[in-house]
Coordinates of C-alpha atoms and ligand atoms in Angstrom, one line a residue:
M234 CA 94.6 82.8 91.0
E235 CA 91.5 84.6 89.3
L236 CA 92.8 87.7 87.3
T237 CA 91.1 89.9 84.7
P238 CA 93.0 90.3 81.4
N239 CA 94.2 93.8 82.5
E240 CA 95.7 92.4 85.6
R241 CA 97.7 89.9 83.6
L242 CA 99.7 92.4 81.8
I243 CA 102.7 93.8 83.4
I244 CA 104.3 96.9 81.5
A245 CA 108.0 97.3 81.9
L246 CA 109.0 101.1 82.5
D247 CA 112.5 100.7 81.1
V248 CA 113.0 104.4 80.6
D249 CA 115.4 107.0 82.0
K250 CA 113.1 109.7 83.4
E251 CA 110.5 109.9 86.0
S252 CA 108.5 112.2 83.8
A253 CA 108.5 109.5 81.1
A254 CA 107.6 106.7 83.4
L255 CA 104.7 108.5 84.9
G256 CA 103.4 109.7 81.4
L257 CA 103.4 106.0 80.4
V258 CA 101.6 104.9 83.6
D259 CA 98.9 107.7 82.9
E260 CA 98.6 106.6 79.3
L261 CA 98.5 102.9 79.9
K262 CA 96.7 102.5 83.3
G263 CA 93.4 101.8 81.6
Y264 CA 95.2 98.6 80.1
C265 CA 97.2 97.4 82.9
S266 CA 97.3 97.8 86.8
I267 CA 100.8 96.7 87.5
F268 CA 104.0 98.6 86.3
K269 CA 107.4 97.0 86.2
V270 CA 110.2 99.2 87.8
G271 CA 113.6 97.6 86.9
S272 CA 117.2 98.4 87.6
Q273 CA 117.2 101.1 84.7
L274 CA 114.5 103.3 86.2
F275 CA 115.3 102.7 89.7
T276 CA 118.9 103.3 89.4
R277 CA 118.0 106.8 87.7
C278 CA 115.1 107.9 89.7
G279 CA 115.1 106.1 93.3
P280 CA 112.1 105.0 95.3
G281 CA 110.4 108.3 94.6
V282 CA 109.1 107.0 91.4
I283 CA 107.5 103.9 93.0
E284 CA 105.5 106.1 95.5
K285 CA 104.2 108.3 92.4
I286 CA 103.0 105.2 90.5
H287 CA 101.4 103.9 93.9
D288 CA 99.6 107.4 94.2
K289 CA 98.2 106.9 90.6
G290 CA 96.3 103.9 91.9
C291 CA 98.7 101.1 90.3
R292 CA 100.8 98.4 91.7
V293 CA 104.6 97.9 91.3
F294 CA 106.5 95.0 90.3
L295 CA 110.0 95.9 91.6
D296 CA 112.4 93.9 89.2
M297 CA 115.8 94.3 90.8
K298 CA 116.8 90.5 90.4
Y299 CA 118.6 90.5 93.9
H300 CA 121.4 88.0 94.0
D301 CA 123.6 88.7 96.9
I302 CA 124.5 87.1 100.5
P303 CA 121.3 86.1 102.5
N304 CA 121.5 89.0 104.9
T305 CA 121.7 91.6 102.1
V306 CA 118.9 90.3 100.2
S307 CA 116.9 89.9 103.3
E308 CA 117.4 93.6 103.9
A309 CA 116.6 94.7 100.6
I310 CA 113.2 92.7 100.7
K311 CA 112.5 94.5 103.8
A312 CA 112.9 97.7 102.0
A313 CA 110.7 96.5 99.3
A314 CA 108.0 95.6 101.8
N315 CA 108.2 98.9 103.3
M316 CA 107.6 100.6 99.9
G317 CA 104.4 98.5 99.5
V318 CA 105.4 96.9 96.2
F319 CA 103.2 94.0 94.9
M320 CA 106.0 91.9 93.6
C321 CA 109.8 91.8 93.4
T322 CA 112.5 89.5 92.0
I323 CA 115.6 87.4 93.3
H324 CA 117.8 85.2 91.4
A325 CA 117.1 81.5 92.1
G326 CA 120.8 80.8 91.3
G327 CA 121.4 82.8 94.6
G328 CA 120.5 79.3 96.3
M329 CA 118.0 78.0 98.9
K330 CA 119.5 79.8 101.8
M331 CA 119.2 83.2 100.0
M332 CA 115.5 82.4 98.9
Q333 CA 114.5 81.5 102.4
A334 CA 116.0 84.6 103.7
A335 CA 113.9 86.6 101.3
L336 CA 110.8 84.8 102.5
E337 CA 111.7 85.3 106.2
A338 CA 112.2 89.1 105.5
R339 CA 108.8 89.2 104.1
G340 CA 107.4 87.9 107.2
S341 CA 103.5 87.0 107.6
S342 CA 102.6 89.5 104.9
I343 CA 101.3 88.4 101.4
T344 CA 103.2 91.0 99.4
P345 CA 105.6 91.5 98.2
Q346 CA 105.2 88.3 96.2
I347 CA 108.5 86.9 95.7
I348 CA 109.6 85.6 92.4
G349 CA 112.6 83.8 91.3
V350 CA 114.6 84.5 88.1
T351 CA 115.9 81.2 86.7
V352 CA 117.7 81.5 83.2
L353 CA 117.3 85.0 81.7
T354 CA 115.2 84.9 78.3
S355 CA 118.1 86.8 76.7
M356 CA 120.3 83.7 77.1
D357 CA 120.8 80.8 74.7
Q358 CA 122.8 77.5 75.0
S359 CA 126.1 79.1 73.9
M360 CA 125.8 82.0 76.4
L361 CA 125.2 79.6 79.4
E362 CA 128.4 77.8 78.4
E363 CA 130.2 80.9 78.3
V364 CA 129.4 81.2 82.1
G365 CA 130.5 77.6 82.7
V366 CA 127.1 76.1 82.7
M367 CA 127.3 73.0 80.6
K368 CA 123.7 71.5 81.4
P369 CA 121.3 72.0 78.4
L370 CA 119.5 75.2 79.1
E371 CA 116.0 73.4 79.8
V372 CA 117.8 71.0 82.5
Q373 CA 119.5 74.3 84.2
S374 CA 116.1 76.0 84.0
S375 CA 114.2 73.1 85.6
L376 CA 116.8 72.7 88.3
L377 CA 116.2 76.4 89.4
V378 CA 112.4 76.0 89.2
N379 CA 112.6 72.9 91.4
L380 CA 115.0 74.8 93.9
A381 CA 112.8 77.9 93.9
Q382 CA 109.7 75.8 94.9
K383 CA 111.3 74.0 97.4
A384 CA 112.6 77.3 98.9
G385 CA 108.8 78.2 99.1
I386 CA 108.9 81.2 97.2
D387 CA 105.9 82.5 95.3
G388 CA 106.8 81.6 91.8
V389 CA 109.3 82.1 89.0
V390 CA 110.0 84.2 85.9
A391 CA 110.2 81.9 82.9
S392 CA 110.3 82.0 79.2
P393 CA 107.2 81.3 77.3
H394 CA 108.7 78.0 76.2
E395 CA 109.2 76.8 79.6
V396 CA 105.8 77.7 81.0
S397 CA 103.7 74.4 80.1
K398 CA 106.2 72.2 81.9
I399 CA 106.4 74.3 84.9
R400 CA 102.7 74.6 85.2
Q401 CA 102.6 70.9 84.9
T402 CA 105.3 70.2 87.6
C403 CA 104.7 72.9 90.0
G404 CA 100.8 73.0 89.9
Q405 CA 98.2 75.7 89.7
D406 CA 99.3 78.0 92.7
F407 CA 102.8 78.5 91.6
I408 CA 103.2 81.9 89.8
I409 CA 104.8 82.0 86.4
V410 CA 105.6 85.5 85.2
T411 CA 106.7 85.4 81.4
P412 CA 108.8 88.0 79.7
G413 CA 110.2 87.6 76.2
I414 CA 106.6 88.6 74.7
R415 CA 106.5 89.7 71.1
P416 CA 103.5 90.7 69.5
W417 CA 105.3 90.4 66.1
I418 CA 108.8 89.0 65.1
A419 CA 111.4 91.3 66.4
D420 CA 115.0 91.2 66.0
D421 CA 116.4 92.2 69.5
D422 CA 118.2 90.6 72.4
Q423 CA 115.2 88.4 73.7
K424 CA 116.0 84.8 72.4
R425 CA 113.2 82.7 73.5
V426 CA 109.9 84.5 72.6
A427 CA 106.3 84.0 72.1
T428 CA 103.2 86.1 71.5
P429 CA 101.0 87.0 74.3
R430 CA 98.3 84.5 73.2
E431 CA 100.9 81.8 73.3
A432 CA 102.3 82.6 76.7
I433 CA 98.8 82.8 78.2
R434 CA 97.7 79.4 76.8
F435 CA 100.9 77.8 77.8
G436 CA 99.9 78.8 81.6
A437 CA 101.6 82.0 82.3
N438 CA 99.8 84.1 85.1
F439 CA 101.3 87.4 84.0
I440 CA 103.0 88.4 80.9
V441 CA 105.8 91.2 80.9
V442 CA 106.0 93.5 78.0
G443 CA 108.4 96.2 77.5
R444 CA 109.8 97.7 74.3
P445 CA 107.0 96.4 71.8
I446 CA 104.5 98.7 74.0
I447 CA 106.8 101.7 75.3
H448 CA 108.7 102.1 72.1
A449 CA 105.7 101.8 69.9
R450 CA 104.2 104.9 68.0
S451 CA 101.1 104.5 70.1
P452 CA 101.7 102.4 73.4
A453 CA 98.2 102.4 74.3
K454 CA 97.1 100.8 71.0
V455 CA 99.6 98.0 71.4
A456 CA 98.7 97.6 75.0
E457 CA 95.0 97.3 74.0
Q458 CA 95.7 94.8 71.3
I459 CA 97.9 92.7 73.8
V460 CA 94.9 92.7 76.5
G461 CA 92.6 91.7 73.7
E462 CA 95.0 88.7 72.9
I463 CA 95.0 87.8 76.6
Q464 CA 91.2 88.0 76.6
E465 CA 91.0 85.6 73.7
A466 CA 93.4 83.2 75.4
I467 CA 91.6 82.7 78.7
Ligands
C5P796 O1 111.5 95.0 76.4 P1 111.1 93.7 76.7 O2 109.7 93.2 76.5 O3 112.0 92.6 76.2 O4 111.3 93.7 78.2 C1 111.4 92.5 79.0 C2 111.5 92.9 80.5 O5 111.5 91.9 81.2 C3 112.8 93.8 80.9 O6 112.5 94.8 81.7 C4 113.8 92.5 81.4 O7 114.6 93.2 82.4 C5 112.7 91.7 82.1 N1 113.1 90.3 82.2 C6 113.4 89.5 81.2 N2 113.7 88.1 81.4 C7 113.9 87.9 82.6 C8 113.6 88.5 83.7 C9 113.1 89.8 83.3 O8 113.4 89.9 79.9 N3 114.3 86.5 82.8

């Protein structure tokens, strides 16, 4: 997949108000062409915000992390496809049938690209054990990656530290989307982090950055710095 540095940065619009989201799009669309609308913004503002981002000439990654019975996920993917979103997420932990239902719902169209969430980048080993997963985190994550590839979905969300291995085992055409990006050391809820340069060198197609950009004093400056790092890494 040939992508420009700008196309490889996805900015997470994790804000409460449509005006704030659209303000960020206006400020940042020179540095990135895909904006992530997640459960926070979507639950607050609804599908209208997606239409408005499209009207500004940008693409939308709808990150709702669907995890439900196959029929419900199928209907949600049909709705996402109708809105014209570029990419959306489902939980690989929802199983083979759920992932295949999502693919069938998309039909013959290329979009939305369907990306599986494996183990959230905010999770560590003790948090996995807390929910009854006793396997080592890497093993659990590989299991879900393999299941996602077998189901035939387009790729996975993976922490920077899992990217190289996934690239090796799943090949060049499997899409890897990587959150947990920190241009500097931060003390927040993301546990498995890396710099933009590292994530791209490890083999990520896309990196997702939220707070380091949207909470910065100058979001555009940080976005520009990150695009520069991506450029250097490719
Ligand atoms: O603010 P920050 O850069 O940590 O944002 C990361 C974004 O990526 C958030 O919107 C979060 O929902 C999303 N994400 C994640 N880990 C995953 C999948 C998505 O952090 N496994």
